[in-house]
Amino acid sequence: MDQSHVELLYTWLDETAELIGQEIDLSYLELLPLAGEILIEGAPSTDYSENLQEQLSEKLKTIKIEEFKKEEIRKGLQLAILKGMKGSTQQQHLITPDSVAIFMGYLIQKVLGDGQQETIRLFDPATGTANLLTAIINQMEQSVEAYGSEVDPTLIQLGLLNANLQKAEVEFFHQDSLRPLLLEPVDIAVADLPVGYYPDDVQAANYTLKAEEGHSYSHHLFIEQTLHYVKEGGYSLFLIPNFLFDSDQSEQLHAFLQEHVHVVGVLQLPESMFKNEKFGKSIFIVQKKGQETKAPKQALMAKLPSFQNAKAMNDMVNQINDWFKSERMS
């Protein structure tokens, strides 16, 4: 990957968004899709003033997006989105870190094993800017039919831009992901779970994991909803808060999981990734129960070393590979 391409795209999007912002009063994150649209269309919108159209046409001459690799595009756009999110206090305006997204892509290949089907159906019910989803698509050896759901209008615009610039085929649902989706069951689901309370008690009442009283936890409902759209024998990889199984509603969650899934593994992310250990997260891997499925002899449990520590990470990957080999042989 060419780092100069990443920086060039970031600078181009940043300057172009600022340029459009002089004429249109929108937030930086809302301006980014407008800047990206120019790259996709190969020309500025005729809705802009003549002066702005001229400036944007000149900007277009400074970049050849067709010469960029998908990962260069993803990372360049990610930098621009991160700039827009600086100072944003909204919890959902966060991006799954690259190292985690790439590690989850590796884990998906492991759970799928060898000799798998040629096309994988993949779903992310909390797509956000589609950074996690597209990072995984870019690592998949097989072709991917991808689906993403997101309620936030700005985030889904950025997700759409991310997919279109990378020429990734993703079908997006712009809706509350905890309402019914027009989606056939998928092979794999991934989600960086939104943590907090779900405000719609009427909708929550349709869920097994609804709270007995008061608001339900959205992260619990997301797990139930996601599993509903996964095939029997399919896998889900959730980024969960480390306190998931210690909350006041965890007994209910335990019982639900015991009934519907086999726990494949829990991999705790390095504490160094989080400013405060109470915000720590883990990758939670489950397989939806089916007639042919069975629980692993022993679930994969590990505390991951820092992603910066290449040797320790390499040792961990070897241990994970060995675990999958021993499970496959059973």
Short mmCIF file of C-alpha atoms in Angstrom, two decimals:
data_model
loop_
_atom_site.label_atom_id
_atom_site.label_comp_id
_atom_site.label_asym_id
_atom_site.label_seq_id
_atom_site.Cartn_x
_atom_site.Cartn_y
_atom_site.Cartn_z
CA MET A 1 0.00 0.00 0.00
CA ASP A 2 1.23 3.47 -0.94
CA GLN A 3 1.04 5.77 2.11
CA SER A 4 1.39 8.83 -0.14
CA HIS A 5 -1.89 7.80 -1.85
CA VAL A 6 -3.60 7.64 1.56
CA GLU A 7 -2.35 11.13 2.44
CA LEU A 8 -3.17 12.52 -1.01
CA LEU A 9 -6.78 11.30 -0.82
CA TYR A 10 -7.18 12.59 2.73
CA THR A 11 -5.84 16.05 1.77
CA TRP A 12 -7.98 16.15 -1.39
CA LEU A 13 -11.19 15.25 0.46
CA ASP A 14 -10.35 17.64 3.30
CA GLU A 15 -9.63 20.63 1.05
CA THR A 16 -12.58 19.88 -1.27
CA ALA A 17 -15.01 19.58 1.66
CA GLU A 18 -13.75 22.90 3.07
CA LEU A 19 -14.15 24.49 -0.38
CA ILE A 20 -17.78 23.35 -0.72
CA GLY A 21 -18.35 24.44 2.89
CA GLN A 22 -17.65 28.05 1.88
CA GLU A 23 -20.83 27.94 -0.21
CA ILE A 24 -23.00 25.41 1.63
CA ASP A 25 -23.57 25.58 5.37
CA LEU A 26 -23.17 21.96 6.49
CA SER A 27 -21.02 20.17 9.06
CA TYR A 28 -17.66 18.76 7.91
CA LEU A 29 -19.01 15.18 8.09
CA GLU A 30 -21.97 16.16 5.89
CA LEU A 31 -19.64 17.86 3.38
CA LEU A 32 -17.40 14.79 2.93
CA PRO A 33 -19.99 12.79 0.90
CA LEU A 34 -20.40 15.83 -1.39
CA ALA A 35 -16.63 15.94 -1.93
CA GLY A 36 -16.52 12.17 -2.55
CA GLU A 37 -19.40 12.41 -5.03
CA ILE A 38 -17.25 14.59 -7.26
CA LEU A 39 -14.62 11.82 -7.41
CA ILE A 40 -17.27 9.21 -8.25
CA GLU A 41 -19.04 11.34 -10.88
CA GLY A 42 -15.82 12.78 -12.31
CA ALA A 43 -17.36 16.27 -12.31
CA PRO A 44 -18.78 18.76 -9.81
CA SER A 45 -22.53 19.18 -9.42
CA THR A 46 -24.13 21.83 -11.64
CA ASP A 47 -26.05 22.97 -8.54
CA TYR A 48 -22.93 24.82 -7.35
CA SER A 49 -22.07 28.36 -8.40
CA GLU A 50 -19.98 28.72 -11.56
CA ASN A 51 -17.02 29.93 -9.54
CA LEU A 52 -17.15 26.87 -7.23
CA GLN A 53 -17.62 24.51 -10.19
CA GLU A 54 -14.46 25.93 -11.77
CA GLN A 55 -12.47 25.51 -8.55
CA LEU A 56 -13.70 21.95 -8.08
CA SER A 57 -12.91 21.04 -11.71
CA GLU A 58 -9.35 22.25 -11.13
CA LYS A 59 -9.16 20.13 -7.94
CA LEU A 60 -10.27 17.05 -9.91
CA LYS A 61 -7.25 17.39 -12.19
CA THR A 62 -4.93 16.84 -9.20
CA ILE A 63 -6.07 13.26 -8.43
CA LYS A 64 -6.59 10.01 -10.35
CA ILE A 65 -8.76 7.90 -8.06
CA GLU A 66 -8.76 4.93 -10.48
CA GLU A 67 -5.06 4.43 -9.70
CA PHE A 68 -5.74 3.95 -5.96
CA LYS A 69 -6.07 0.57 -4.24
CA LYS A 70 -9.19 -0.15 -2.17
CA GLU A 71 -7.34 -0.11 1.14
CA GLU A 72 -5.69 3.21 0.24
CA ILE A 73 -9.14 4.67 -0.40
CA ARG A 74 -10.58 3.22 2.82
CA LYS A 75 -7.72 4.60 4.92
CA GLY A 76 -7.69 8.02 3.23
CA LEU A 77 -11.41 8.46 3.76
CA GLN A 78 -11.08 7.14 7.31
CA LEU A 79 -8.57 9.91 8.15
CA ALA A 80 -10.99 12.55 6.85
CA ILE A 81 -13.88 11.05 8.85
CA LEU A 82 -11.72 10.94 11.98
CA LYS A 83 -10.96 14.65 11.53
CA GLY A 84 -14.72 15.30 11.33
CA MET A 85 -15.38 13.23 14.43
CA LYS A 86 -12.79 14.99 16.57
CA GLY A 87 -14.74 16.87 19.15
CA SER A 88 -17.91 14.96 18.30
CA THR A 89 -19.26 13.68 21.59
CA GLN A 90 -21.86 11.37 20.08
CA GLN A 91 -21.06 7.83 21.16
CA GLN A 92 -22.11 6.33 17.80
CA HIS A 93 -19.69 8.61 15.92
CA LEU A 94 -16.76 6.29 16.48
CA ILE A 95 -14.77 4.17 14.04
CA THR A 96 -13.72 0.59 14.73
CA PRO A 97 -9.88 0.73 14.88
CA ASP A 98 -8.11 -0.64 11.81
CA SER A 99 -6.09 -3.23 13.70
CA VAL A 100 -9.32 -4.67 15.16
CA ALA A 101 -11.16 -4.64 11.82
CA ILE A 102 -8.27 -6.47 10.13
CA PHE A 103 -8.01 -8.99 12.98
CA MET A 104 -11.75 -9.68 12.71
CA GLY A 105 -11.30 -10.30 8.99
CA TYR A 106 -8.61 -12.89 9.79
CA LEU A 107 -10.92 -14.56 12.36
CA ILE A 108 -13.73 -14.79 9.80
CA GLN A 109 -11.44 -16.71 7.43
CA LYS A 110 -10.58 -19.05 10.31
CA VAL A 111 -14.19 -19.81 11.28
CA LEU A 112 -15.12 -20.38 7.65
CA GLY A 113 -12.27 -22.88 7.23
CA ASP A 114 -11.02 -24.31 3.93
CA GLY A 115 -13.11 -25.43 0.99
CA GLN A 116 -15.86 -22.98 1.79
CA GLN A 117 -18.53 -21.70 -0.58
CA GLU A 118 -17.52 -19.24 -3.28
CA THR A 119 -19.84 -16.44 -2.17
CA ILE A 120 -20.32 -15.31 1.42
CA ARG A 121 -23.30 -13.29 2.60
CA LEU A 122 -22.09 -10.77 5.19
CA PHE A 123 -24.16 -8.41 7.38
CA ASP A 124 -23.30 -5.55 9.72
CA PRO A 125 -26.36 -4.23 11.61
CA ALA A 126 -24.43 -1.25 13.04
CA THR A 127 -22.61 -0.18 9.88
CA GLY A 128 -21.69 3.37 10.83
CA THR A 129 -19.24 4.64 8.19
CA ALA A 130 -18.76 1.05 6.89
CA ASN A 131 -15.09 1.01 7.92
CA LEU A 132 -15.36 -2.39 9.64
CA LEU A 133 -17.49 -3.84 6.84
CA THR A 134 -15.27 -2.72 3.96
CA ALA A 135 -12.05 -3.65 5.82
CA ILE A 136 -13.41 -7.20 6.11
CA ILE A 137 -14.64 -7.32 2.48
CA ASN A 138 -11.15 -6.29 1.32
CA GLN A 139 -9.61 -9.30 3.11
CA MET A 140 -12.07 -11.95 1.94
CA GLU A 141 -10.76 -14.53 -0.50
CA GLN A 142 -14.26 -15.32 -1.78
CA SER A 143 -16.78 -12.95 -3.33
CA VAL A 144 -19.00 -11.16 -0.82
CA GLU A 145 -22.63 -10.09 -0.86
CA ALA A 146 -22.61 -7.43 1.83
CA TYR A 147 -25.44 -5.77 3.72
CA GLY A 148 -25.35 -2.96 6.24
CA SER A 149 -27.95 -1.21 8.36
CA GLU A 150 -27.58 2.23 9.94
CA VAL A 151 -30.08 4.71 11.38
CA ASP A 152 -27.87 7.84 11.43
CA PRO A 153 -28.32 9.76 8.12
CA THR A 154 -24.80 11.28 8.13
CA LEU A 155 -23.10 7.97 8.91
CA ILE A 156 -25.00 6.08 6.21
CA GLN A 157 -24.01 8.74 3.64
CA LEU A 158 -20.36 8.22 4.64
CA GLY A 159 -20.82 4.44 4.53
CA LEU A 160 -22.26 4.71 1.03
CA LEU A 161 -19.36 6.91 -0.07
CA ASN A 162 -16.87 4.45 1.46
CA ALA A 163 -18.41 1.52 -0.43
CA ASN A 164 -18.80 3.41 -3.73
CA LEU A 165 -15.24 4.79 -3.77
CA GLN A 166 -13.91 1.27 -3.10
CA LYS A 167 -16.35 -0.24 -5.64
CA ALA A 168 -17.61 -2.57 -2.91
CA GLU A 169 -21.13 -3.85 -3.49
CA VAL A 170 -23.00 -3.20 -0.27
CA GLU A 171 -26.76 -2.99 0.10
CA PHE A 172 -27.59 -0.46 2.80
CA PHE A 173 -30.72 -0.23 4.92
CA HIS A 174 -31.29 3.29 6.24
CA GLN A 175 -33.38 2.41 9.27
CA ASP A 176 -33.45 1.55 12.94
CA SER A 177 -31.63 -1.80 12.86
CA LEU A 178 -33.78 -3.12 15.69
CA ARG A 179 -36.88 -2.98 13.51
CA PRO A 180 -37.61 -5.80 11.01
CA LEU A 181 -35.23 -5.91 8.02
CA LEU A 182 -35.93 -7.14 4.49
CA LEU A 183 -32.96 -9.47 4.58
CA GLU A 184 -32.54 -13.16 3.84
CA PRO A 185 -30.34 -15.00 6.40
CA VAL A 186 -26.58 -14.49 6.00
CA ASP A 187 -23.49 -16.69 6.54
CA ILE A 188 -21.60 -14.21 8.73
CA ALA A 189 -22.56 -11.17 10.78
CA VAL A 190 -20.17 -8.63 12.29
CA ALA A 191 -21.01 -5.77 14.61
CA ASP A 192 -19.26 -3.23 16.76
CA LEU A 193 -22.20 -3.23 19.19
CA PRO A 194 -23.76 0.14 20.06
CA VAL A 195 -23.69 0.20 23.87
CA GLY A 196 -26.44 1.84 25.89
CA TYR A 197 -30.17 1.92 26.38
CA TYR A 198 -32.68 1.53 23.52
CA PRO A 199 -35.31 4.29 23.82
CA ASP A 200 -38.18 2.55 21.97
CA ASP A 201 -39.83 0.38 24.66
CA VAL A 202 -42.67 -0.62 22.32
CA GLN A 203 -40.25 -2.08 19.76
CA ALA A 204 -38.09 -3.62 22.51
CA ALA A 205 -41.15 -5.51 23.78
CA ASN A 206 -40.84 -7.80 20.69
CA TYR A 207 -37.50 -9.13 21.95
CA THR A 208 -36.73 -12.03 24.28
CA LEU A 209 -33.92 -9.89 25.75
CA LYS A 210 -36.17 -6.95 26.63
CA ALA A 211 -35.76 -5.50 30.12
CA GLU A 212 -38.29 -6.57 32.73
CA GLU A 213 -38.74 -2.89 33.57
CA GLY A 214 -37.36 0.36 32.16
CA HIS A 215 -35.35 0.65 28.94
CA SER A 216 -33.68 -2.41 27.42
CA TYR A 217 -29.97 -2.56 26.61
CA SER A 218 -29.46 -1.89 22.91
CA HIS A 219 -26.32 -4.10 22.90
CA HIS A 220 -28.41 -7.07 24.09
CA LEU A 221 -31.14 -6.42 21.51
CA PHE A 222 -28.53 -6.07 18.75
CA ILE A 223 -27.18 -9.53 19.57
CA GLU A 224 -30.66 -11.07 19.39
CA GLN A 225 -31.59 -9.18 16.21
CA THR A 226 -28.33 -10.08 14.48
CA LEU A 227 -28.68 -13.79 15.28
CA HIS A 228 -32.21 -13.70 13.84
CA TYR A 229 -30.68 -12.86 10.42
CA VAL A 230 -27.87 -15.46 10.54
CA LYS A 231 -28.32 -18.94 9.02
CA GLU A 232 -28.24 -22.02 11.22
CA GLY A 233 -24.56 -22.92 11.54
CA GLY A 234 -23.57 -19.36 10.57
CA TYR A 235 -21.23 -17.22 12.66
CA SER A 236 -21.41 -13.83 14.34
CA LEU A 237 -18.43 -11.78 15.52
CA PHE A 238 -19.40 -9.06 17.96
CA LEU A 239 -17.23 -6.35 19.47
CA ILE A 240 -18.61 -6.36 23.00
CA PRO A 241 -17.93 -4.27 26.11
CA ASN A 242 -15.97 -6.32 28.67
CA PHE A 243 -18.75 -5.76 31.20
CA LEU A 244 -21.34 -7.50 28.97
CA PHE A 245 -21.63 -10.56 31.19
CA ASP A 246 -21.52 -8.66 34.49
CA SER A 247 -24.52 -6.36 34.04
CA ASP A 248 -27.85 -6.50 35.86
CA GLN A 249 -29.46 -8.25 32.84
CA SER A 250 -26.62 -10.68 32.14
CA GLU A 251 -28.44 -13.77 33.47
CA GLN A 252 -31.12 -13.27 30.86
CA LEU A 253 -28.42 -12.90 28.17
CA HIS A 254 -26.60 -16.06 29.36
CA ALA A 255 -29.80 -18.10 29.11
CA PHE A 256 -30.57 -16.73 25.63
CA LEU A 257 -27.07 -17.48 24.32
CA GLN A 258 -27.09 -20.96 25.82
CA GLU A 259 -30.29 -21.74 23.94
CA HIS A 260 -29.34 -20.28 20.55
CA VAL A 261 -25.55 -20.39 20.03
CA HIS A 262 -22.30 -22.23 20.62
CA VAL A 263 -19.68 -19.89 22.07
CA VAL A 264 -16.61 -20.27 19.86
CA GLY A 265 -14.40 -17.77 21.65
CA VAL A 266 -13.82 -14.55 23.54
CA LEU A 267 -10.68 -12.57 22.70
CA GLN A 268 -10.02 -9.60 24.94
CA LEU A 269 -8.52 -6.61 23.15
CA PRO A 270 -5.34 -5.04 24.58
CA GLU A 271 -6.04 -2.64 27.46
CA SER A 272 -3.60 -0.18 25.88
CA MET A 273 -6.21 0.49 23.16
CA PHE A 274 -8.58 2.13 25.64
CA LYS A 275 -8.16 5.33 27.62
CA ASN A 276 -9.99 3.75 30.53
CA GLU A 277 -10.20 0.04 31.25
CA LYS A 278 -13.96 0.30 31.86
CA PHE A 279 -14.30 1.04 28.12
CA GLY A 280 -12.36 -2.14 27.23
CA LYS A 281 -13.78 -4.46 24.57
CA SER A 282 -13.51 -8.07 23.42
CA ILE A 283 -14.24 -9.95 20.21
CA PHE A 284 -17.04 -12.41 20.95
CA ILE A 285 -17.40 -15.24 18.39
CA VAL A 286 -20.53 -17.40 18.33
CA GLN A 287 -22.02 -20.02 15.99
CA LYS A 288 -25.79 -20.21 15.62
CA LYS A 289 -27.01 -23.64 16.62
CA GLY A 290 -28.25 -25.96 13.88
CA GLN A 291 -28.81 -29.69 13.31
CA GLU A 292 -25.22 -30.25 12.16
CA THR A 293 -23.49 -27.99 14.67
CA LYS A 294 -21.73 -28.80 17.91
CA ALA A 295 -19.94 -26.80 20.55
CA PRO A 296 -16.13 -26.67 20.44
CA LYS A 297 -14.40 -29.03 22.90
CA GLN A 298 -13.03 -25.94 24.56
CA ALA A 299 -13.86 -22.33 23.69
CA LEU A 300 -11.03 -20.11 22.45
CA MET A 301 -10.22 -17.74 25.32
CA ALA A 302 -7.34 -15.30 25.16
CA LYS A 303 -6.13 -11.86 26.16
CA LEU A 304 -4.61 -10.30 23.05
CA PRO A 305 -1.22 -8.58 23.32
CA SER A 306 -0.69 -5.09 21.90
CA PHE A 307 -1.13 -5.08 18.12
CA GLN A 308 2.12 -3.05 18.03
CA ASN A 309 4.06 -5.96 19.55
CA ALA A 310 4.74 -7.97 16.39
CA LYS A 311 6.39 -10.96 18.08
CA ALA A 312 3.72 -11.41 20.76
CA MET A 313 0.98 -10.95 18.16
CA ASN A 314 2.61 -13.53 15.89
CA ASP A 315 2.76 -16.02 18.78
CA MET A 316 -0.92 -15.37 19.51
CA VAL A 317 -1.90 -15.92 15.85
CA ASN A 318 0.01 -19.24 15.88
CA GLN A 319 -1.87 -20.30 19.04
CA ILE A 320 -5.20 -19.36 17.43
CA ASN A 321 -4.28 -21.25 14.25
CA ASP A 322 -3.42 -24.33 16.35
CA TRP A 323 -6.73 -24.07 18.20
CA PHE A 324 -8.65 -24.02 14.90
CA LYS A 325 -6.63 -26.99 13.59
CA SER A 326 -7.39 -29.07 16.70
CA GLU A 327 -11.08 -28.18 16.54
CA ARG A 328 -11.33 -29.00 12.82
CA MET A 329 -9.81 -32.45 13.45
CA SER A 330 -12.48 -33.38 15.98
#
